[in-house]
Structure formats: C-alpha cells, structure tokens
Short mmCIF file of C-alpha atoms in Angstrom, two decimals:
data_model
loop_
_atom_site.label_atom_id
_atom_site.label_comp_id
_atom_site.label_asym_id
_atom_site.label_seq_id
_atom_site.Cartn_x
_atom_site.Cartn_y
_atom_site.Cartn_z
CA MET Y 1 12.49 20.45 12.89
CA ASN Y 2 9.00 20.50 11.46
CA ASP Y 3 7.21 23.86 11.60
CA THR Y 4 4.00 23.22 13.52
CA SER Y 5 3.16 26.83 14.39
CA ASN Y 6 0.10 26.86 12.14
CA LEU Y 7 -1.34 23.63 13.44
CA VAL Y 8 -4.19 23.23 15.89
CA PRO Y 9 -2.90 21.87 19.23
CA GLY Y 10 -2.94 18.09 19.16
CA MET Y 11 -2.94 17.98 15.37
CA THR Y 12 -0.01 16.40 13.54
CA PRO Y 13 1.31 17.56 10.16
CA GLY Y 14 -0.16 14.42 8.61
CA GLN Y 15 -3.63 15.36 9.88
CA ALA Y 16 -3.37 18.81 8.39
CA ALA Y 17 -2.33 17.30 5.09
CA GLY Y 18 -5.34 15.05 5.02
CA VAL Y 19 -3.13 11.95 5.09
CA PRO Y 20 -2.89 9.19 7.73
CA GLN Y 21 -1.28 10.60 10.89
CA ARG Y 22 1.25 8.92 13.08
CA VAL Y 23 -0.64 6.81 15.55
CA GLU Y 24 0.46 6.32 19.13
CA ALA Y 25 1.68 2.76 19.68
CA ASN Y 26 -0.99 1.79 22.21
CA THR Y 27 -3.78 3.35 20.14
CA PHE Y 28 -2.50 1.67 17.01
CA PHE Y 29 -2.39 -1.80 18.56
CA SER Y 30 -5.79 -1.38 20.18
CA ARG Y 31 -7.27 -0.45 16.81
CA LEU Y 32 -5.53 -3.37 15.15
CA MET Y 33 -6.79 -5.80 17.79
CA ARG Y 34 -10.36 -4.54 17.32
CA SER Y 35 -10.22 -5.54 13.67
CA PRO Y 36 -11.09 -9.25 13.12
CA GLN Y 37 -9.01 -9.44 9.95
CA GLY Y 38 -6.18 -7.64 11.71
CA VAL Y 39 -6.15 -10.10 14.61
CA LEU Y 40 -6.30 -13.14 12.32
CA GLY Y 41 -3.74 -11.69 9.93
CA ALA Y 42 -1.34 -10.78 12.76
CA ALA Y 43 -1.69 -14.28 14.25
CA LEU Y 44 -0.97 -15.93 10.90
CA VAL Y 45 2.00 -13.68 10.16
CA VAL Y 46 3.47 -14.29 13.65
CA LEU Y 47 3.04 -18.04 13.13
CA ILE Y 48 4.69 -17.79 9.71
CA PHE Y 49 7.73 -15.96 11.06
CA VAL Y 50 8.03 -18.39 13.96
CA LEU Y 51 8.21 -21.19 11.40
CA VAL Y 52 10.67 -19.17 9.32
CA ILE Y 53 12.96 -18.71 12.31
CA LEU Y 54 12.56 -22.10 13.96
CA GLY Y 55 11.77 -24.19 10.87
CA PRO Y 56 15.15 -25.97 10.57
CA TRP Y 57 15.03 -26.93 14.26
CA LEU Y 58 11.40 -28.08 14.09
CA ALA Y 59 11.91 -30.21 10.96
CA PRO Y 60 11.85 -33.92 11.88
CA HIS Y 61 14.12 -34.93 8.97
CA ALA Y 62 16.80 -33.46 6.76
CA PRO Y 63 15.14 -31.78 3.75
CA ASP Y 64 17.24 -33.69 1.19
CA ALA Y 65 17.26 -37.09 2.91
CA MET Y 66 16.00 -39.58 0.31
CA SER Y 67 14.31 -42.92 0.98
CA PRO Y 68 13.42 -44.81 -2.21
CA LEU Y 69 11.33 -47.30 -0.24
CA ALA Y 70 9.18 -44.52 1.26
CA ARG Y 71 8.14 -42.71 -1.92
CA TYR Y 72 4.60 -41.33 -2.38
CA LYS Y 73 3.59 -42.05 1.20
CA GLY Y 74 0.59 -40.26 2.67
CA PRO Y 75 0.51 -38.55 6.08
CA SER Y 76 1.62 -40.84 8.88
CA ALA Y 77 3.23 -40.72 12.31
CA ALA Y 78 6.68 -40.87 10.73
CA HIS Y 79 5.91 -38.32 8.00
CA TRP Y 80 3.13 -35.95 9.02
CA PHE Y 81 2.74 -34.48 5.52
CA GLY Y 82 3.80 -37.60 3.65
CA THR Y 83 6.76 -38.04 1.32
CA ASP Y 84 7.55 -36.93 -2.22
CA GLN Y 85 8.77 -38.74 -5.33
CA TYR Y 86 12.21 -39.26 -3.81
CA GLY Y 87 10.98 -40.31 -0.39
CA ARG Y 88 11.87 -36.95 1.15
CA ASP Y 89 9.79 -35.71 4.08
CA ILE Y 90 7.43 -32.99 2.79
CA LEU Y 91 6.97 -31.31 6.18
CA SER Y 92 10.72 -30.91 6.61
CA ARG Y 93 11.09 -29.45 3.12
CA ILE Y 94 8.27 -26.97 3.74
CA LEU Y 95 9.79 -25.88 7.05
CA TYR Y 96 13.20 -25.40 5.48
CA GLY Y 97 11.68 -23.73 2.40
CA ALA Y 98 9.82 -21.16 4.49
CA ARG Y 99 13.00 -19.13 4.85
CA ALA Y 100 13.64 -19.03 1.13
CA THR Y 101 10.05 -18.30 0.13
CA VAL Y 102 8.94 -15.84 2.82
CA LEU Y 103 12.17 -13.98 3.54
CA LEU Y 104 13.02 -13.52 -0.13
CA ALA Y 105 9.50 -12.25 -0.80
CA VAL Y 106 9.83 -9.76 2.08
CA LEU Y 107 13.25 -8.69 0.77
CA ALA Y 108 11.92 -8.15 -2.75
CA THR Y 109 8.94 -6.19 -1.45
CA ALA Y 110 11.14 -4.06 0.81
CA MET Y 111 13.37 -3.21 -2.13
CA GLY Y 112 10.44 -2.24 -4.35
CA THR Y 113 8.78 -0.29 -1.53
CA ALA Y 114 11.93 1.67 -0.66
CA LEU Y 115 12.64 2.57 -4.28
CA GLY Y 116 9.03 3.48 -4.97
CA ALA Y 117 8.74 5.60 -1.81
CA VAL Y 118 11.87 7.60 -2.59
CA ILE Y 119 11.00 8.08 -6.27
CA GLY Y 120 7.37 8.98 -5.54
CA THR Y 121 8.30 11.50 -2.85
CA THR Y 122 11.01 12.99 -5.04
CA THR Y 123 8.69 13.51 -8.01
CA ALA Y 124 6.05 15.08 -5.75
CA TYR Y 125 8.63 17.46 -4.28
CA ILE Y 126 10.24 18.52 -7.57
CA GLY Y 127 7.03 18.62 -9.62
CA GLY Y 128 6.86 20.30 -13.00
CA LYS Y 129 8.08 18.59 -16.14
CA PHE Y 130 10.17 16.11 -14.16
CA ASP Y 131 7.08 14.89 -12.33
CA GLU Y 132 5.11 14.70 -15.57
CA PHE Y 133 7.82 12.70 -17.34
CA ALA Y 134 8.33 10.35 -14.39
CA MET Y 135 4.61 9.64 -13.99
CA ARG Y 136 4.06 8.99 -17.69
CA THR Y 137 6.95 6.55 -17.57
CA VAL Y 138 5.42 4.87 -14.52
CA ASP Y 139 2.04 4.67 -16.28
CA ALA Y 140 3.67 2.99 -19.26
CA ILE Y 141 5.34 0.40 -17.03
CA LEU Y 142 2.14 -0.19 -15.04
CA SER Y 143 0.38 -1.15 -18.27
CA ILE Y 144 2.53 -4.31 -18.22
CA PRO Y 145 1.27 -7.00 -15.79
CA SER Y 146 3.65 -7.57 -12.88
CA LEU Y 147 4.16 -11.24 -13.69
CA LEU Y 148 4.95 -10.52 -17.33
CA PHE Y 149 7.31 -7.70 -16.33
CA ALA Y 150 9.09 -9.95 -13.82
CA LEU Y 151 9.39 -12.73 -16.41
CA LEU Y 152 10.94 -10.28 -18.85
CA ILE Y 153 13.49 -9.09 -16.27
CA VAL Y 154 14.44 -12.62 -15.20
CA ASN Y 155 14.85 -13.72 -18.79
CA LEU Y 156 17.18 -10.78 -19.41
CA MET Y 157 19.26 -11.33 -16.27
CA GLY Y 158 19.21 -15.13 -16.15
CA LYS Y 159 17.64 -17.84 -14.00
CA SER Y 160 18.53 -17.58 -10.31
CA THR Y 161 17.00 -16.85 -6.94
CA LEU Y 162 18.75 -13.48 -6.68
CA ASN Y 163 17.56 -12.40 -10.13
CA ALA Y 164 14.01 -13.42 -9.22
CA VAL Y 165 14.17 -11.22 -6.10
CA LEU Y 166 15.50 -8.28 -8.13
CA ALA Y 167 12.82 -8.81 -10.78
CA ILE Y 168 10.01 -8.75 -8.22
CA GLY Y 169 11.43 -5.67 -6.51
CA ILE Y 170 11.71 -3.81 -9.81
CA ALA Y 171 8.23 -4.92 -10.87
CA PHE Y 172 6.74 -3.53 -7.63
CA THR Y 173 8.53 -0.18 -7.80
CA PRO Y 174 6.17 1.64 -10.25
CA SER Y 175 3.00 0.95 -8.28
CA MET Y 176 4.68 1.98 -5.02
CA THR Y 177 5.89 5.15 -6.74
CA ARG Y 178 2.38 6.16 -7.73
CA ILE Y 179 0.89 5.38 -4.30
CA THR Y 180 3.59 7.33 -2.46
CA ARG Y 181 3.38 10.29 -4.84
CA SER Y 182 -0.37 10.62 -4.33
CA VAL Y 183 0.15 11.10 -0.58
CA ALA Y 184 3.35 13.15 -0.91
CA LEU Y 185 1.59 15.74 -3.08
CA ALA Y 186 -0.53 16.74 -0.09
CA VAL Y 187 2.46 16.76 2.26
CA ARG Y 188 4.42 18.95 -0.18
CA LYS Y 189 2.00 21.85 0.43
CA GLN Y 190 2.39 21.86 4.19
CA ASP Y 191 4.03 24.69 6.12
CA PHE Y 192 6.74 22.53 7.71
CA VAL Y 193 8.00 21.59 4.23
CA ASN Y 194 7.96 25.23 3.11
CA ALA Y 195 9.78 26.20 6.29
CA ALA Y 196 12.53 23.66 5.60
CA ILE Y 197 12.92 25.03 2.08
CA ALA Y 198 13.05 28.60 3.43
CA ARG Y 199 15.80 27.57 5.87
CA GLY Y 200 17.85 26.49 2.88
CA GLU Y 201 17.74 22.76 3.60
CA SER Y 202 18.97 20.49 0.81
CA THR Y 203 16.59 18.59 -1.44
CA SER Y 204 17.63 15.26 0.06
CA TYR Y 205 16.99 16.58 3.59
CA VAL Y 206 13.50 17.80 2.75
CA ILE Y 207 12.59 14.56 0.99
CA LEU Y 208 14.08 12.12 3.51
CA ARG Y 209 13.56 14.01 6.79
CA GLU Y 210 10.45 16.10 6.24
CA MET Y 211 8.27 14.36 3.64
CA LEU Y 212 8.97 10.63 3.84
CA PRO Y 213 8.07 10.29 7.56
CA ASN Y 214 4.65 11.79 6.80
CA VAL Y 215 3.82 9.34 4.00
CA ILE Y 216 4.99 6.21 5.78
CA ALA Y 217 1.55 4.97 6.95
CA PRO Y 218 0.04 4.12 3.53
CA VAL Y 219 3.44 2.80 2.43
CA ILE Y 220 3.47 0.33 5.36
CA VAL Y 221 -0.03 -0.89 4.49
CA GLU Y 222 0.86 -1.34 0.84
CA PHE Y 223 4.10 -3.08 1.77
CA THR Y 224 2.23 -5.65 3.87
CA ILE Y 225 -0.24 -6.40 1.09
CA ARG Y 226 2.52 -6.53 -1.53
CA VAL Y 227 4.35 -9.23 0.45
CA ALA Y 228 1.42 -11.55 -0.28
CA PHE Y 229 1.73 -10.84 -3.99
CA ALA Y 230 5.52 -11.25 -3.81
CA VAL Y 231 5.18 -14.71 -2.24
CA MET Y 232 2.84 -15.82 -5.02
CA LEU Y 233 4.97 -14.18 -7.71
CA PHE Y 234 8.19 -15.70 -6.37
CA ALA Y 235 6.53 -19.12 -6.19
CA THR Y 236 5.28 -18.66 -9.76
CA LEU Y 237 8.76 -17.82 -11.05
CA SER Y 238 10.17 -20.88 -9.30
CA PHE Y 239 7.29 -22.98 -10.63
CA LEU Y 240 8.25 -21.87 -14.14
CA GLY Y 241 11.89 -22.70 -13.51
CA LEU Y 242 13.06 -19.08 -13.41
CA GLY Y 243 13.60 -18.69 -9.67
CA ALA Y 244 14.99 -21.21 -7.21
CA GLN Y 245 16.71 -24.19 -8.79
CA PRO Y 246 16.78 -27.86 -7.64
CA PRO Y 247 17.40 -29.25 -5.09
CA ALA Y 248 16.15 -26.16 -3.20
CA SER Y 249 13.06 -26.63 -1.04
CA GLU Y 250 11.34 -23.42 -2.18
CA TRP Y 251 7.57 -23.93 -2.24
CA GLY Y 252 6.98 -22.96 -5.84
CA LEU Y 253 9.77 -25.27 -6.98
CA MET Y 254 8.33 -28.08 -4.84
CA ALA Y 255 4.96 -27.67 -6.57
CA ALA Y 256 6.63 -27.59 -9.99
CA GLU Y 257 8.53 -30.82 -9.31
CA ALA Y 258 5.40 -32.48 -7.89
CA ARG Y 259 3.07 -31.81 -10.82
CA ARG Y 260 4.43 -34.80 -12.76
CA PHE Y 261 3.79 -37.13 -9.83
CA MET Y 262 0.53 -35.79 -8.41
CA HIS Y 263 -1.34 -38.79 -9.81
CA GLN Y 264 0.83 -40.93 -7.51
CA SER Y 265 0.15 -38.82 -4.42
CA ILE Y 266 -1.88 -35.63 -4.15
CA TRP Y 267 -0.02 -34.65 -0.96
CA ILE Y 268 3.14 -33.82 -2.89
CA ILE Y 269 1.57 -30.76 -4.52
CA LEU Y 270 -1.14 -30.02 -1.96
CA TRP Y 271 1.04 -29.02 0.99
CA PRO Y 272 3.36 -26.51 -0.75
CA SER Y 273 0.34 -24.97 -2.49
CA LEU Y 274 -1.47 -24.59 0.84
CA ALA Y 275 1.66 -23.04 2.38
CA VAL Y 276 1.79 -20.36 -0.32
CA ALA Y 277 -1.95 -19.70 0.09
CA LEU Y 278 -1.64 -19.42 3.89
CA VAL Y 279 1.14 -16.83 3.66
CA ALA Y 280 -0.76 -14.82 1.05
CA ILE Y 281 -3.95 -14.85 3.14
CA GLY Y 282 -2.09 -13.90 6.32
CA PHE Y 283 -0.35 -10.86 4.85
CA ASN Y 284 -3.49 -9.73 3.02
CA LEU Y 285 -5.54 -9.86 6.23
CA LEU Y 286 -2.80 -8.06 8.15
CA GLY Y 287 -2.69 -5.37 5.46
CA ASP Y 288 -6.45 -4.85 5.78
CA GLY Y 289 -6.12 -4.61 9.55
CA LEU Y 290 -3.26 -2.11 9.32
CA ARG Y 291 -5.23 -0.01 6.85
CA ASP Y 292 -8.10 0.26 9.33
CA ALA Y 293 -5.79 0.90 12.30
CA LEU Y 294 -3.87 3.66 10.52
CA ASN Y 295 -6.96 5.33 9.04
CA PRO Y 296 -7.59 8.61 10.90
CA LYS Y 297 -11.29 8.49 9.99
CA THR Y 298 -11.92 5.26 11.92
#
C-alpha cells in the first residue's frame, strides 16, 4: 500500500509530487464536458468507433464488388460517395477500412505508449549511469523524424500491415519514454515509494504498482494525441506502399491507388483523405480536452 502518512488530508500522492492527480470520475467528466474541444473531440471519437464497430453492417455494398460500367461516378443515391476506378463503392470501402486504419493505429500507439511508460519509469527509478545512458540513447533516436524512423524499420522488416504497426509503435516509444520519465522523476522522490523500498519490495513491484499508477494521467493524454499521428503515419506508410497491400480498403492505400485517377474523379481521393483528417482532428481535440480535464491547476 502507498504510504500517505505525510500527506495533507484529501491530498493524493500525485498532488504532493506536483504531477496530475487521479481525478474522480464525475469530476473528470464534468471538466471534460466543460471544454469545447473536449466535447467535440469526444463526439468525433465516439462517432469514429461506432463506424469502426458497425462499419461492415452499415456498408451498402461489398467493398470489393466491381462494376466496370459504374467507374468514376460522383455521389448519387446508389453510391453516396461515388465509385472508384474499378466501380467499387467508396463509402463501403471507407466503412470497411475504418477497422484497419483506426484500430491498427490505436494498437501501434498502445504498444509504443506501454513500452515508453515502462522504460521511462524504470530509468527514473534506477537513475544514475543507467538513466544517463538510456536518455542519451533516446535523445539520439528522437533526432530522427518519426516518419523516417518508421520507414527505416519497415524497410528492414519488409512490407506488411503488421510490420507497419510494429514500426509505428517502435517509433513512438522514445518520445513516450521521455515524457513518462519527466513525471516519474517527481514521483520517485515521494514517501510512498521510499516506504515500498524500505519494506523490501522488488524493483518490478515498485515500478509497476507504486510509480506507474501515479504517472498515468499525462501518459493517457499523450496516448490520445499520438493516435492522431499514428493514423496519419499509418496512412502515409500505406500510401507509399509499405503498409497495407491491395486489395485492402485501408484509407492511405485507397488514396495511393486513387492518385493516378484523380483527374477522372476527384471523389476517389477526396473521401479517404477527409476520413484520415477527421480521425486526426477528433483525437487531437480529445487529447486537448483530456489535458485540461486532468490538469490539477484548472
């Protein structure tokens, strides 16, 4: 158990550390709903996940159903978003592709966030030369742009959706490590951590049970914002032919296939591009709202 004997009544360990405290559920949601960007972001993200879950059932056509006589059609009653170069319904492909694009981006971000949180908390706890070596290594990796780093990893591992997810997760790990470490350094000095060490608790126990729960708030905010970057990065890798492969209906791949035919119909490239932008905007706004809701100073 955390040692709270030296805390003022009503004060959490996170408050004493000068880091975001755990917020009661009702207070958290009321703060989030008072934030315009939080409300809009939450609404967009809920809509996105509804489409992710129900997309295949809402799609009016099969995503790979071709109709050579219906190529390059604009929006109509039969095809709300028009058709592509093979006569496939664009709306159906976007609804089916939402699962691949959004869920894989969330998975990649979760992997990078989990690795970064554990590494950052571990370096803050151990300190000394280990911390110095780990942070200098992280700084060296952070000097490489995320897209370039992901491209390098995918090229080494090969072109596939799974490798693209792994590349994005690995590319996000260094920045999450630095963010987590900055908060964990303050938590490391708290009495409840020292009490756990004095009790003879193992290193893994102190890191996972005592420190990580007290650095989770900024990690959640950063995770939400990073999902937006992951969606764009995953779409970029697919656009470059390094992520999803045909005939997948991933949004970046749809835009890549449409660029040769956009002079025939602008709708082919417009809708998948707008879908990527909508997801990125939604998660960015939600991240801003969460940051305000979890900030103890507001």
